[in-house]
CSV table of N, CA and C in Angstrom, one decimal:
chain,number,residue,atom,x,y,z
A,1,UNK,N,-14.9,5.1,-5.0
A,1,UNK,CA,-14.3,5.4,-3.7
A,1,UNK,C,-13.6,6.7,-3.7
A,2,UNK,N,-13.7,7.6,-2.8
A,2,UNK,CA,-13.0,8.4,-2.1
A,2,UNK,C,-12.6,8.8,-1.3
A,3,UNK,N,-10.8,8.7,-1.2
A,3,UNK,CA,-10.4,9.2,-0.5
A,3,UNK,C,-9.4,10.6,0.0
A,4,UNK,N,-8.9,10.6,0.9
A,4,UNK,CA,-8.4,11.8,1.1
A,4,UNK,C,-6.8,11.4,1.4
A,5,UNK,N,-5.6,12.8,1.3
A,5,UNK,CA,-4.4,12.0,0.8
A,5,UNK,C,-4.0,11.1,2.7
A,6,UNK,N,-4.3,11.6,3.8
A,6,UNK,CA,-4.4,11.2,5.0
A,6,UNK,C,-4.9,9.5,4.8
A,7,UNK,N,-5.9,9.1,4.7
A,7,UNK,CA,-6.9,8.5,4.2
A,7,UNK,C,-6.0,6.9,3.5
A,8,UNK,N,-6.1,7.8,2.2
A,8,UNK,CA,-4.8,7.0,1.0
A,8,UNK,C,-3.5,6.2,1.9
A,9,UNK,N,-3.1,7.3,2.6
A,9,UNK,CA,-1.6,6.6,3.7
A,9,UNK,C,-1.9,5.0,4.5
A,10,UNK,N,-2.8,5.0,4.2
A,10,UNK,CA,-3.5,3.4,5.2
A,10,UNK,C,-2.9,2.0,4.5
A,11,UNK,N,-2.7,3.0,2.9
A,11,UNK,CA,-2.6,1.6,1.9
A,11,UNK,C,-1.2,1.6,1.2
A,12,UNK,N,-0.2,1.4,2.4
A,12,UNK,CA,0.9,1.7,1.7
A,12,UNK,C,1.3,0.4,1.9
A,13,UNK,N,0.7,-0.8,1.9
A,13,UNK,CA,1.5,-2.1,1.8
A,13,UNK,C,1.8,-2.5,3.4
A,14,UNK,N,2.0,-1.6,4.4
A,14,UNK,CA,2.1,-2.3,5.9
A,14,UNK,C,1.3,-3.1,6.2
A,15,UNK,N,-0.1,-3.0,6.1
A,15,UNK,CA,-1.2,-3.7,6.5
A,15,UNK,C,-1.2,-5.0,5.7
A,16,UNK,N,-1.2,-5.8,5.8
A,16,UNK,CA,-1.3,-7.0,4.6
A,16,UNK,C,-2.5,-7.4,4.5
A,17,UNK,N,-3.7,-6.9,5.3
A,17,UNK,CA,-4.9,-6.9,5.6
A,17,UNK,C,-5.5,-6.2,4.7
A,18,UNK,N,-4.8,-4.9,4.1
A,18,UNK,CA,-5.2,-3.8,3.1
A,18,UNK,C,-4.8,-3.8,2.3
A,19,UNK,N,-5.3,-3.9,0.6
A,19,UNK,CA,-4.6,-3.7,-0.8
A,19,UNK,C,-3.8,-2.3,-0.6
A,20,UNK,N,-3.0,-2.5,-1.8
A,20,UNK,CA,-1.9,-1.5,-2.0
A,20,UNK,C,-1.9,-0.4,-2.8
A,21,UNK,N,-2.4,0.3,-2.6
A,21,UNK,CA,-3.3,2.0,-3.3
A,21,UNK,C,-1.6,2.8,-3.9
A,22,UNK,N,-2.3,3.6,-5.1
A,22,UNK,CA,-0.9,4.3,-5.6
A,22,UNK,C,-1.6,5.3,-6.7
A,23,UNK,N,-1.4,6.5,-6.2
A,23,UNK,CA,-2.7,7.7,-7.6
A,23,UNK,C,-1.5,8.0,-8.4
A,24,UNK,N,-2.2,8.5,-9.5
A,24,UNK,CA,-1.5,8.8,-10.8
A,24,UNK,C,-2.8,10.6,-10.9
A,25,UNK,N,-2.3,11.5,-10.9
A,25,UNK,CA,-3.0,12.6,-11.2
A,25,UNK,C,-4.2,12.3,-10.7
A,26,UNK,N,-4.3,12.0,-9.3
A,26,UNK,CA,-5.6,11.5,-8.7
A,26,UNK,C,-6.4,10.7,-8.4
A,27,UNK,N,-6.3,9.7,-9.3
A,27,UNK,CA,-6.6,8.5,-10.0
A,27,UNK,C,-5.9,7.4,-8.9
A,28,UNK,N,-6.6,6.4,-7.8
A,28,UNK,CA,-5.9,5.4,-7.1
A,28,UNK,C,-6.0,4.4,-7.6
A,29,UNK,N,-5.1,4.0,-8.2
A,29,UNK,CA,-5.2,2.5,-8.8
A,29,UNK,C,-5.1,1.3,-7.4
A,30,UNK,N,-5.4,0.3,-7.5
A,30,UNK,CA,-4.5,-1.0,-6.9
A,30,UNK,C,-3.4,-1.6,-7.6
A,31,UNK,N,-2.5,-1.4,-6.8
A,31,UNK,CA,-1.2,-2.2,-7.3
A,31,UNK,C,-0.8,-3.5,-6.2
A,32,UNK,N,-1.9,-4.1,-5.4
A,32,UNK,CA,-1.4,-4.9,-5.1
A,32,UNK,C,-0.7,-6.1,-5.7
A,33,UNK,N,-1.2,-6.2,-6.9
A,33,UNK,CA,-0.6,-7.9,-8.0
A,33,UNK,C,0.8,-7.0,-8.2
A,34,UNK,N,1.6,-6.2,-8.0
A,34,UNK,CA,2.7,-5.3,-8.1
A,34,UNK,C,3.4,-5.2,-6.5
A,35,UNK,N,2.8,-6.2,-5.8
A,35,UNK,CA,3.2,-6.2,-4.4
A,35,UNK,C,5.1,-6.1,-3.9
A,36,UNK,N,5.8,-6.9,-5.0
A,36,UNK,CA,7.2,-7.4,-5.1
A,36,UNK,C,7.5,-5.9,-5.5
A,37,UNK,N,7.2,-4.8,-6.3
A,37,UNK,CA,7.5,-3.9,-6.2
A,37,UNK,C,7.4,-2.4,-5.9
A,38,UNK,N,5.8,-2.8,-5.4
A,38,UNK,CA,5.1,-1.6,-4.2
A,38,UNK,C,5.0,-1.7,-2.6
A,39,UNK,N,5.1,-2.9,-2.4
A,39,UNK,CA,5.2,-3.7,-1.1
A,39,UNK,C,6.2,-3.1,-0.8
A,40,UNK,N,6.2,-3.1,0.9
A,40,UNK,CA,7.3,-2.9,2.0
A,40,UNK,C,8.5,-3.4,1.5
A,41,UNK,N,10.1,-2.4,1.1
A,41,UNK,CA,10.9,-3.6,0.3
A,41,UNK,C,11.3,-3.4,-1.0
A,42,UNK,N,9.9,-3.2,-1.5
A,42,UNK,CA,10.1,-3.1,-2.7
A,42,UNK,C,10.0,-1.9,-3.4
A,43,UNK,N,10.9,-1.9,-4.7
A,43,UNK,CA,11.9,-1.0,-5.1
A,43,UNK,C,11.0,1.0,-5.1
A,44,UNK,N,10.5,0.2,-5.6
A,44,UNK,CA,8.6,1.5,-5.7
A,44,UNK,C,8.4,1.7,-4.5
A,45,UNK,N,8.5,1.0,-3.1
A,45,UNK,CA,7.4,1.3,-2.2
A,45,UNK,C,7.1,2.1,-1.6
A,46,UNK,N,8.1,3.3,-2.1
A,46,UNK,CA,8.0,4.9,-1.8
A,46,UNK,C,6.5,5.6,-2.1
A,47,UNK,N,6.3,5.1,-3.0
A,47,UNK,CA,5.5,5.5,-4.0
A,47,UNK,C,4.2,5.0,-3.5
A,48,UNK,N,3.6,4.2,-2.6
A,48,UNK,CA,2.5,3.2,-2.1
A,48,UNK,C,1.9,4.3,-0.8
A,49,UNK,N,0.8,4.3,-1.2
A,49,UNK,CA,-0.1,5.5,-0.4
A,49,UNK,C,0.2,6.5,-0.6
A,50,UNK,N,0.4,7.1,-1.6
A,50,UNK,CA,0.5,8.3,-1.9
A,50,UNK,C,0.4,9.0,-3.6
A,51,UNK,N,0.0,9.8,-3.9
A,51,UNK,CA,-0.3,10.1,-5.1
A,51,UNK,C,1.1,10.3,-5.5
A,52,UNK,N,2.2,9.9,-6.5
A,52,UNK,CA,2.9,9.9,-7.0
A,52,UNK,C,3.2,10.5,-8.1
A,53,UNK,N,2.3,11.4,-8.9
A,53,UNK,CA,2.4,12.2,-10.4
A,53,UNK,C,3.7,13.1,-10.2
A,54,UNK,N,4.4,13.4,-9.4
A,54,UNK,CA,5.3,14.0,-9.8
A,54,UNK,C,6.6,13.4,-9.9
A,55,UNK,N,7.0,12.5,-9.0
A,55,UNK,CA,7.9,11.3,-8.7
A,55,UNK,C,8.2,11.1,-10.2
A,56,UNK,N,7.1,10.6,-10.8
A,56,UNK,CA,6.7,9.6,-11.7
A,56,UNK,C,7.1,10.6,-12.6
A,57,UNK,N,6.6,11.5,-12.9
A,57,UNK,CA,7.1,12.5,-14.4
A,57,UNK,C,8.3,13.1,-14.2
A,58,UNK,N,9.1,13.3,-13.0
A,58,UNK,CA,10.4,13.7,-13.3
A,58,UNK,C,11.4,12.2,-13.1
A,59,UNK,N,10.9,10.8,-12.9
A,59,UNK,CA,11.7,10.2,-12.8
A,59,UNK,C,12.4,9.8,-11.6
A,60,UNK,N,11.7,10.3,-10.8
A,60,UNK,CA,12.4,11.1,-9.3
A,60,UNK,C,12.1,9.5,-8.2
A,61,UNK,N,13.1,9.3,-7.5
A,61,UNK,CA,12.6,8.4,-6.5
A,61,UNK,C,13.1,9.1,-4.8
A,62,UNK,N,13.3,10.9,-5.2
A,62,UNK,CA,13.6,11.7,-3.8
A,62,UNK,C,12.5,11.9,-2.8
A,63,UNK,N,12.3,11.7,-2.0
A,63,UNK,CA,11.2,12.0,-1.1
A,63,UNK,C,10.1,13.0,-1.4
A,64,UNK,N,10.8,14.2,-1.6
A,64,UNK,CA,10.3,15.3,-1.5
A,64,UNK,C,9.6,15.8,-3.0
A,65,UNK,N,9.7,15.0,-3.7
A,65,UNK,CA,8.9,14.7,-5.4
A,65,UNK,C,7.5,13.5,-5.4
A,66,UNK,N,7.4,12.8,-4.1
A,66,UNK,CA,6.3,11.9,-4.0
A,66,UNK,C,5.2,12.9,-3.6
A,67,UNK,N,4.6,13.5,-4.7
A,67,UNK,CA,3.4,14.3,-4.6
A,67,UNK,C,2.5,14.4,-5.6
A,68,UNK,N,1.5,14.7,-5.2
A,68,UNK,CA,0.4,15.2,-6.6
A,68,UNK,C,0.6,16.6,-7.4
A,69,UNK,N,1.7,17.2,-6.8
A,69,UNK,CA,2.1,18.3,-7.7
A,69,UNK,C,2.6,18.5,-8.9
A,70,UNK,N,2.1,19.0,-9.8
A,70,UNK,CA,2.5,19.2,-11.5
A,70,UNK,C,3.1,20.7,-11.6
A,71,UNK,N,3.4,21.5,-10.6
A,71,UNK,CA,3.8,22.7,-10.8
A,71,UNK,C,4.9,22.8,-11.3
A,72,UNK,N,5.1,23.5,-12.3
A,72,UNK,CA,6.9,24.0,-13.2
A,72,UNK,C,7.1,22.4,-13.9
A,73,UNK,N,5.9,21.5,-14.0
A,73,UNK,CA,6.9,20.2,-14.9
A,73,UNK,C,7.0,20.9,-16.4
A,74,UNK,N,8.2,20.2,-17.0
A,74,UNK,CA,8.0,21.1,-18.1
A,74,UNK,C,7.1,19.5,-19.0
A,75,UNK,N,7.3,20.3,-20.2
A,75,UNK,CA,6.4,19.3,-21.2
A,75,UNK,C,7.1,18.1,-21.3
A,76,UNK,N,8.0,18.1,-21.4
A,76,UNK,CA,8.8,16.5,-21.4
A,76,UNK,C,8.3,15.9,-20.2
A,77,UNK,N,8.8,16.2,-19.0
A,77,UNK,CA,8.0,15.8,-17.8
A,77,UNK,C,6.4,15.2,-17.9
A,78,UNK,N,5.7,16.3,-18.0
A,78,UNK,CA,4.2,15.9,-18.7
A,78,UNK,C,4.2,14.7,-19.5
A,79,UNK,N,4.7,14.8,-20.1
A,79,UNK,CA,5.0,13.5,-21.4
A,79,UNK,C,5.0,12.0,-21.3
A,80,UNK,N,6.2,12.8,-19.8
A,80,UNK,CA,6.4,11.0,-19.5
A,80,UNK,C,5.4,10.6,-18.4
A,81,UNK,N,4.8,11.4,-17.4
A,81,UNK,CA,3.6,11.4,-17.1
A,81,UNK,C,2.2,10.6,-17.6
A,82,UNK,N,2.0,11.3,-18.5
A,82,UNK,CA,0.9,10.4,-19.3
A,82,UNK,C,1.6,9.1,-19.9
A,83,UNK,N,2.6,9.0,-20.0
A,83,UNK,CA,2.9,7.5,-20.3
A,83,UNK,C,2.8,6.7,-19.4
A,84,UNK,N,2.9,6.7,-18.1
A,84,UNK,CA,3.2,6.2,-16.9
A,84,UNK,C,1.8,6.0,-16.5
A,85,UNK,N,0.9,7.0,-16.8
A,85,UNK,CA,-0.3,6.9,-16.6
A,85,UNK,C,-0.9,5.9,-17.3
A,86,UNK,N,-0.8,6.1,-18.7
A,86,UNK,CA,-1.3,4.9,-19.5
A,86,UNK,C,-1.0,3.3,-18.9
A,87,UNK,N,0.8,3.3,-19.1
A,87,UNK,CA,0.9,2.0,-18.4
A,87,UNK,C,0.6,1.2,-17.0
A,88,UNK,N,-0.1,2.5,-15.9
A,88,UNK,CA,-1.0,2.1,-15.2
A,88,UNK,C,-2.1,1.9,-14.9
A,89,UNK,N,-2.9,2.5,-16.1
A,89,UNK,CA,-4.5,1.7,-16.6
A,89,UNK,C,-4.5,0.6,-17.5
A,90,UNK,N,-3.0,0.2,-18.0
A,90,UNK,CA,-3.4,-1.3,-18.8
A,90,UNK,C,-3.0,-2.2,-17.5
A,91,UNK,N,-2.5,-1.9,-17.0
A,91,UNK,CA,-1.8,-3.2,-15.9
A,91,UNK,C,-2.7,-3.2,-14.7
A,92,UNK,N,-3.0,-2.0,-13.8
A,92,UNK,CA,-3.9,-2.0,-12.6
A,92,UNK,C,-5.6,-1.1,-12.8
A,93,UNK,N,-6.4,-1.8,-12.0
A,93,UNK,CA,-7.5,-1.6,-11.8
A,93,UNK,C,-7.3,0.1,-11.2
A,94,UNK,N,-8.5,1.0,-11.9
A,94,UNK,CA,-8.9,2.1,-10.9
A,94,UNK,C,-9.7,1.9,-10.0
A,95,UNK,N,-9.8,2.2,-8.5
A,95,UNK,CA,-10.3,2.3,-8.2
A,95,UNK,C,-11.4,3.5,-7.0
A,96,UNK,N,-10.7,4.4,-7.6
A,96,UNK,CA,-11.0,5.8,-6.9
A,96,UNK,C,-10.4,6.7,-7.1
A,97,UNK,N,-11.0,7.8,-6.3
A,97,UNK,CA,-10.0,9.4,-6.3
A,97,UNK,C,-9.6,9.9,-5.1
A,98,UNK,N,-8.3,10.9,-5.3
A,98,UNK,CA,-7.9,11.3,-4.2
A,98,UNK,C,-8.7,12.4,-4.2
A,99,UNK,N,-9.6,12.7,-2.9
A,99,UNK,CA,-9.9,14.1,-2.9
A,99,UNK,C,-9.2,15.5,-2.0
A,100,UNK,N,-9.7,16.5,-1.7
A,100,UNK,CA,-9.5,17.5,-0.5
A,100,UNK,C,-9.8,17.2,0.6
């Protein structure tokens, strides 16, 4: 599946009709079985419809860091990135990409 980040925004947990989408460098996982903390509410749900890689590598739960942007992370950043990534291909299913 492909989608676009417009697209992506459908699956931010409002719909209870729709699983709960969340990209990691592109990559949409399902995090619905993570509902209690991607769900409307929950603590993450910032993070639900939207590619999150930078959030995620600085730690960040600011608005304006919920992006697919990697520009100026430094290597530590990166670091914890691929960790975050890892820990969300053992726990949720991929199921697509974000595209253009």
């Amino acid at each position: 599946m492909e989608l676009t980040s417009d697209q992506l925004k459908q699956y931010d947990g409002t719909d209870p009709s729709k699983p709960i989408y969340l990209a990691v460098k592109g990559r949409i996982f399902d995090v619905t079985t993570g509902k209690s903390f991607y769900g409307p509410g929950g603590a993450y749900a910032m993070f639900s419809g939207k590619d999150a890689s930078r959030a995620l590598a600085k730690m960040s739960k600011n608005e304006e860091d919920v992006c697919a942007s990697l520009d100026a992370l430094s290597d530590k950043e990166i670091g914890v990135l691929n960790d975050w990534e890892k820990k969300f291909e053992a726990k949720y299913p991929i199921v697509g990409r974000v595209v253009p």
